[in-house]
Tab-separated table of C-alpha atoms in Angstrom:
chain	number	residue	atom	x	y	z
A	17	MET	CA	-24.664	-109.980	78.910
A	18	SER	CA	-21.330	-110.511	77.226
A	19	ALA	CA	-17.939	-108.439	77.831
A	20	GLU	CA	-18.675	-107.604	73.558
A	21	ARG	CA	-21.854	-106.661	74.287
A	22	VAL	CA	-21.305	-104.438	77.490
A	23	ALA	CA	-18.328	-103.024	74.808
A	24	PHE	CA	-20.046	-102.274	71.990
A	25	TYR	CA	-22.833	-99.962	74.512
A	26	ILE	CA	-19.560	-97.582	75.590
A	27	ILE	CA	-18.034	-97.235	72.674
A	28	SER	CA	-20.802	-96.308	71.173
A	29	ALA	CA	-22.215	-94.092	74.089
A	30	LEU	CA	-19.101	-92.288	73.194
A	31	ILE	CA	-19.270	-92.012	70.144
A	32	LEU	CA	-22.283	-90.209	69.913
A	33	GLY	CA	-21.801	-88.631	72.979
A	34	GLY	CA	-18.734	-86.817	71.123
A	35	ALA	CA	-21.166	-85.872	68.400
A	36	VAL	CA	-23.795	-84.435	70.705
A	37	ALA	CA	-20.932	-82.620	72.614
A	38	VAL	CA	-19.770	-81.297	69.342
A	39	LEU	CA	-23.058	-79.783	67.961
A	40	PHE	CA	-23.480	-78.113	71.747
A	41	SER	CA	-20.216	-77.216	72.477
A	42	ARG	CA	-19.797	-73.089	72.151
A	43	ILE	CA	-16.118	-72.893	71.574
A	44	VAL	CA	-15.000	-74.520	68.467
A	45	ILE	CA	-11.213	-75.835	69.866
A	46	ARG	CA	-13.608	-77.598	72.524
A	47	ALA	CA	-15.848	-79.113	69.523
A	48	VAL	CA	-12.720	-80.642	68.057
A	49	VAL	CA	-11.486	-81.680	71.031
A	50	TYR	CA	-14.720	-83.779	70.869
A	51	LEU	CA	-14.563	-84.679	67.545
A	52	LEU	CA	-11.882	-86.852	68.878
A	53	VAL	CA	-13.707	-88.622	71.560
A	54	SER	CA	-15.714	-89.661	68.600
A	55	LEU	CA	-13.035	-90.305	65.894
A	56	PHE	CA	-11.346	-92.341	68.589
A	57	GLY	CA	-14.629	-94.898	69.115
A	58	VAL	CA	-14.734	-95.150	65.969
A	59	ALA	CA	-11.360	-96.627	65.779
A	60	ALA	CA	-12.622	-98.891	68.534
A	61	LEU	CA	-15.690	-99.967	67.111
A	62	TYR	CA	-13.161	-100.988	64.020
A	63	ILE	CA	-11.654	-103.726	66.621
A	64	LEU	CA	-14.171	-105.114	67.862
A	65	LEU	CA	-15.398	-105.557	64.656
A	66	ARG	CA	-12.120	-106.822	63.814
A	67	ALA	CA	-10.904	-104.512	61.049
A	68	ASP	CA	-7.488	-103.965	62.946
A	69	PHE	CA	-5.534	-102.723	60.041
A	70	LEU	CA	-8.558	-99.711	59.302
A	71	ALA	CA	-8.524	-98.567	63.422
A	72	ALA	CA	-4.836	-98.190	62.664
A	73	VAL	CA	-5.816	-96.046	60.340
A	74	GLN	CA	-8.413	-94.544	61.402
A	75	VAL	CA	-6.084	-93.333	64.198
A	76	LEU	CA	-3.523	-92.177	61.714
A	77	VAL	CA	-4.848	-90.420	59.490
A	78	TYR	CA	-8.488	-89.175	61.415
A	79	ILE	CA	-6.532	-88.378	64.889
A	80	GLY	CA	-3.139	-87.987	63.989
A	81	GLY	CA	-3.972	-85.825	60.477
A	82	ILE	CA	-6.951	-84.226	60.409
A	83	THR	CA	-7.475	-83.298	63.669
A	84	VAL	CA	-4.156	-81.700	63.758
A	85	LEU	CA	-5.029	-79.724	60.687
A	86	MET	CA	-9.237	-78.823	61.945
A	87	VAL	CA	-6.815	-77.035	65.186
A	88	PHE	CA	-4.129	-75.766	62.891
A	89	GLY	CA	-7.216	-74.365	61.338
A	90	VAL	CA	-8.915	-72.681	64.439
A	91	MET	CA	-5.815	-70.688	65.476
A	92	LEU	CA	-5.168	-69.313	61.747
A	93	THR	CA	-9.103	-68.321	61.781
A	94	GLY	CA	-9.363	-66.920	65.220
A	95	ALA	CA	-12.582	-69.205	65.701
A	96	GLY	CA	-11.639	-70.262	69.417
A	97	ARG	CA	-13.294	-67.626	70.646
A	98	LEU	CA	-17.062	-68.105	71.716
A	99	ASP	CA	-19.167	-69.208	68.764
A	100	ALA	CA	-22.537	-69.137	69.618
A	101	PRO	CA	-25.264	-71.856	67.818
A	102	PRO	CA	-27.562	-69.100	65.558
A	103	SER	CA	-29.620	-67.992	67.960
A	104	GLY	CA	-32.927	-67.477	64.859
A	105	SER	CA	-35.387	-70.281	65.289
A	106	TRP	CA	-36.912	-71.310	61.508
A	107	LYS	CA	-33.330	-72.394	61.269
A	108	ALA	CA	-32.636	-74.772	64.297
A	109	PHE	CA	-36.180	-75.704	63.616
A	110	TYR	CA	-35.489	-76.623	59.819
A	111	ALA	CA	-32.004	-78.286	60.861
A	112	GLY	CA	-34.193	-80.294	63.531
A	113	VAL	CA	-37.006	-81.941	61.355
A	114	SER	CA	-35.229	-82.623	58.457
A	115	SER	CA	-32.492	-85.016	60.415
A	116	LEU	CA	-35.593	-86.258	62.330
A	117	ALA	CA	-36.775	-87.155	59.041
A	118	LEU	CA	-34.083	-89.102	57.813
A	119	LEU	CA	-33.267	-90.765	61.014
A	120	ALA	CA	-37.013	-91.890	60.408
A	121	LEU	CA	-36.554	-92.792	56.738
A	122	LEU	CA	-33.509	-94.667	57.639
A	123	GLY	CA	-35.163	-96.796	61.195
A	124	ILE	CA	-37.767	-97.825	58.719
A	125	VAL	CA	-35.084	-99.027	56.390
A	126	VAL	CA	-32.693	-100.560	58.997
A	127	GLY	CA	-35.874	-102.615	61.027
A	128	ARG	CA	-37.961	-103.654	58.178
A	129	THR	CA	-34.937	-105.478	56.380
A	130	THR	CA	-33.433	-108.564	57.526
A	131	TRP	CA	-29.960	-108.516	57.449
A	132	PRO	CA	-27.687	-111.490	56.566
A	133	THR	CA	-26.194	-112.687	60.131
A	134	GLY	CA	-23.533	-114.551	58.590
A	135	GLY	CA	-21.134	-113.158	61.278
A	136	ILE	CA	-17.465	-114.973	59.952
A	137	LEU	CA	-15.349	-113.837	62.497
A	138	PRO	CA	-11.365	-114.331	60.927
A	139	GLU	CA	-8.985	-115.782	63.138
A	140	GLU	CA	-5.883	-113.947	61.924
A	141	GLY	CA	-5.494	-109.736	61.457
A	142	SER	CA	-7.049	-108.348	58.038
A	143	THR	CA	-3.475	-106.416	57.245
A	144	SER	CA	-2.322	-109.427	55.376
A	145	ILE	CA	-5.441	-109.760	53.350
A	146	LEU	CA	-5.777	-106.209	52.632
A	147	GLY	CA	-2.491	-106.024	51.515
A	148	GLU	CA	-2.984	-108.709	49.104
A	149	LEU	CA	-6.352	-107.121	48.062
A	150	PHE	CA	-4.767	-103.783	47.600
A	151	LEU	CA	-1.875	-104.740	45.298
A	152	ARG	CA	-3.687	-108.290	43.468
A	153	GLN	CA	-7.169	-107.010	42.410
A	154	HIS	CA	-7.997	-103.237	43.192
A	155	VAL	CA	-4.514	-101.704	42.277
A	156	MET	CA	-5.956	-99.677	39.746
A	157	ALA	CA	-7.935	-97.767	42.452
A	158	PHE	CA	-4.851	-97.541	45.489
A	159	GLU	CA	-2.979	-96.157	42.361
A	160	VAL	CA	-5.550	-93.070	41.491
A	161	ALA	CA	-6.003	-93.071	45.257
A	162	SER	CA	-2.316	-91.855	45.662
A	163	VAL	CA	-2.616	-89.635	42.346
A	164	LEU	CA	-5.509	-87.810	44.029
A	165	LEU	CA	-3.362	-86.988	46.711
A	166	LEU	CA	-0.800	-85.506	44.778
A	167	VAL	CA	-3.229	-83.226	43.049
A	168	VAL	CA	-5.083	-82.260	46.080
A	169	LEU	CA	-0.568	-81.935	47.553
A	170	VAL	CA	0.130	-79.647	44.448
A	171	GLY	CA	-3.680	-78.068	44.219
A	172	VAL	CA	-4.037	-76.808	47.984
A	173	ALA	CA	-0.410	-75.124	47.577
A	174	LEU	CA	-1.369	-73.431	44.345
A	175	PHE	CA	-4.698	-72.520	45.566
A	176	ILE	CA	-3.601	-70.917	49.047
A	177	ARG	CA	-0.769	-68.986	46.598
A	178	LEU	CA	-3.032	-67.851	43.990
A	179	GLY	CA	-5.911	-66.565	46.343
A	180	ARG	CA	-3.189	-64.534	48.513
A	181	ARG	CA	-1.991	-62.582	45.496
A	182	LYS	CA	-5.121	-61.850	44.895
A	183	VAL	CA	-5.359	-60.632	48.471
A	184	ALA	CA	-2.425	-58.215	48.410
A	185	VAL	CA	-3.382	-56.548	44.945
B	62	MET	CA	-22.400	-111.392	69.751
B	63	VAL	CA	-23.416	-108.007	68.554
B	64	SER	CA	-25.870	-108.040	65.520
B	65	LEU	CA	-25.110	-106.196	62.140
B	66	THR	CA	-28.681	-104.132	63.000
B	67	GLU	CA	-27.154	-102.517	66.102
B	68	TYR	CA	-24.015	-101.467	64.496
B	69	LEU	CA	-26.206	-99.818	61.344
B	70	VAL	CA	-28.742	-98.187	63.966
B	71	VAL	CA	-25.215	-96.586	65.915
B	72	ALA	CA	-24.506	-95.748	62.403
B	73	ALA	CA	-27.567	-94.079	61.423
B	74	LEU	CA	-27.560	-92.123	64.667
B	75	LEU	CA	-23.904	-90.981	64.136
B	76	PHE	CA	-24.779	-89.370	60.399
B	77	THR	CA	-27.548	-88.052	61.658
B	78	ILE	CA	-26.044	-86.117	64.365
B	79	GLY	CA	-23.555	-85.309	61.999
B	80	LEU	CA	-26.254	-83.603	59.141
B	81	LEU	CA	-27.849	-81.788	62.042
B	82	ILE	CA	-24.180	-80.104	62.685
B	83	VAL	CA	-23.595	-79.513	59.383
B	84	LEU	CA	-27.297	-77.562	58.893
B	85	TYR	CA	-27.887	-76.018	62.277
B	86	ARG	CA	-24.013	-74.703	62.982
B	87	SER	CA	-22.487	-71.907	61.258
B	88	ASN	CA	-19.176	-72.149	61.305
B	89	ALA	CA	-17.513	-73.180	58.958
B	90	ILE	CA	-15.095	-75.318	61.026
B	91	LEU	CA	-17.690	-76.980	62.874
B	92	VAL	CA	-19.317	-77.745	59.223
B	93	LEU	CA	-16.619	-79.386	57.998
B	94	ILE	CA	-16.504	-82.077	61.752
B	95	GLY	CA	-19.783	-82.571	60.506
B	96	ILE	CA	-19.034	-83.742	57.096
B	97	GLU	CA	-15.925	-86.211	58.700
B	98	LEU	CA	-18.940	-87.648	61.281
B	99	MET	CA	-21.112	-88.446	58.232
B	100	LEU	CA	-18.212	-89.750	56.771
B	101	ASN	CA	-17.218	-92.206	60.048
B	102	ALA	CA	-21.018	-93.305	59.973
B	103	ALA	CA	-20.732	-94.623	56.665
B	104	ASN	CA	-17.576	-96.290	56.961
B	105	ILE	CA	-19.365	-98.195	59.875
B	106	ASN	CA	-21.468	-99.088	57.890
B	107	PHE	CA	-18.927	-100.523	54.986
B	108	VAL	CA	-17.111	-102.449	57.773
B	109	ALA	CA	-19.895	-103.789	59.670
B	110	PHE	CA	-21.475	-105.399	55.728
B	111	SER	CA	-17.912	-106.480	55.146
B	112	GLN	CA	-17.566	-108.482	58.660
B	113	ALA	CA	-21.067	-109.643	58.273
B	114	LEU	CA	-21.044	-111.208	54.866
B	115	GLY	CA	-17.867	-112.550	55.135
B	116	GLY	CA	-15.671	-110.432	52.978
B	117	HIS	CA	-13.114	-108.105	53.016
B	118	ALA	CA	-13.929	-106.228	50.727
B	119	GLY	CA	-15.997	-103.437	52.691
B	120	GLN	CA	-12.668	-102.957	54.483
B	121	VAL	CA	-11.126	-102.085	51.319
B	122	PHE	CA	-13.365	-99.362	50.088
B	123	ALA	CA	-13.739	-97.558	53.825
B	124	VAL	CA	-9.869	-96.832	53.481
B	125	PHE	CA	-10.294	-95.117	49.928
B	126	VAL	CA	-13.171	-93.573	52.076
B	127	ILE	CA	-10.227	-92.443	54.487
B	128	VAL	CA	-8.502	-91.130	51.665
B	129	ALA	CA	-10.945	-89.538	49.937
B	130	ALA	CA	-11.918	-87.430	53.631
B	131	ALA	CA	-8.282	-86.784	54.206
B	132	ALA	CA	-7.879	-85.129	50.666
B	133	GLU	CA	-11.552	-83.433	51.519
B	134	ALA	CA	-10.669	-81.777	54.513
B	135	ALA	CA	-6.844	-80.367	53.236
B	136	VAL	CA	-9.195	-78.510	50.569
B	137	ALA	CA	-11.777	-77.379	53.020
B	138	ILE	CA	-9.167	-76.164	55.669
B	139	ALA	CA	-7.344	-74.286	53.002
B	140	ILE	CA	-10.624	-72.996	51.936
B	141	VAL	CA	-11.465	-71.588	55.238
B	142	VAL	CA	-8.335	-70.147	56.051
B	143	LEU	CA	-8.894	-67.635	52.156
B	144	LEU	CA	-12.052	-67.312	53.556
B	145	HIS	CA	-10.920	-65.491	56.766
B	146	GLN	CA	-8.413	-63.914	54.734
B	147	ASN	CA	-10.694	-62.740	52.140
B	148	LEU	CA	-13.985	-61.786	54.405
B	149	GLY	CA	-12.512	-61.661	58.413
B	150	THR	CA	-15.365	-64.153	59.255
B	151	ILE	CA	-15.544	-67.791	58.583
B	152	ASP	CA	-19.150	-67.959	59.163
B	153	VAL	CA	-21.056	-69.831	56.395
B	154	GLU	CA	-23.858	-67.266	56.466
B	155	LYS	CA	-21.636	-64.492	55.357
B	156	ALA	CA	-20.150	-66.368	52.476
B	157	ARG	CA	-23.062	-65.668	50.059
B	158	TYR	CA	-21.215	-63.609	46.970
B	159	LEU	CA	-17.973	-65.988	45.892
B	160	ASN	CA	-18.331	-65.313	42.144
B	161	GLY	CA	-15.318	-63.841	42.802
């Protein structure tokens, strides 16, 4: 068993363990910490896949941005207290059945298809190649993404202001 | 070397757990966490395919998915905070009358 395979199994256990811990955690702020573990695992998986730029973006945006945003959300809504999963068994039953059906479907698709086994591993880092792709081939999508971020920034600020005024009235 | 199929299996399991969180938990922030896990599963698939096919287009797409996920998280947290201000709870089961 090669070192890469051992690392893959450890990282996969970290990702899936973090996700399962989110599912069963009773305190919301702990669920955010478990999400952090899972996201770190995904970043490690990117490194294993030789996507070093994406791993850095994952750590910066997801772990540095979205997780902190969620902690803010928990603090602002006072949701850090006990949050028991619903005791209604029908909801758990339906959720479990539909998720297992999806898992079975995905398993069949993954198992039956013959996937390409090329695996050409580039020796150099992917950052310079990705930079070239962003500014040559995909420059339009790059600009659209920046406009999207601007619209979201202004829109969220406006949204919060309008919603608060409605509460005051 | 780890094959493409193993990455796809891990991503499928992660997607299923994310879906289960979205369907089972009723706290709005936990639902958001489930959505983030599902997006991450899709991203693992993109990068694994990109590596298996020897190109970089999948990684470019994964970066755009991360941008969309960040935008979505900002909007969703704003909605959750407003929901808490208006209803006093962020239980998605109780937010049934949202038509203004």
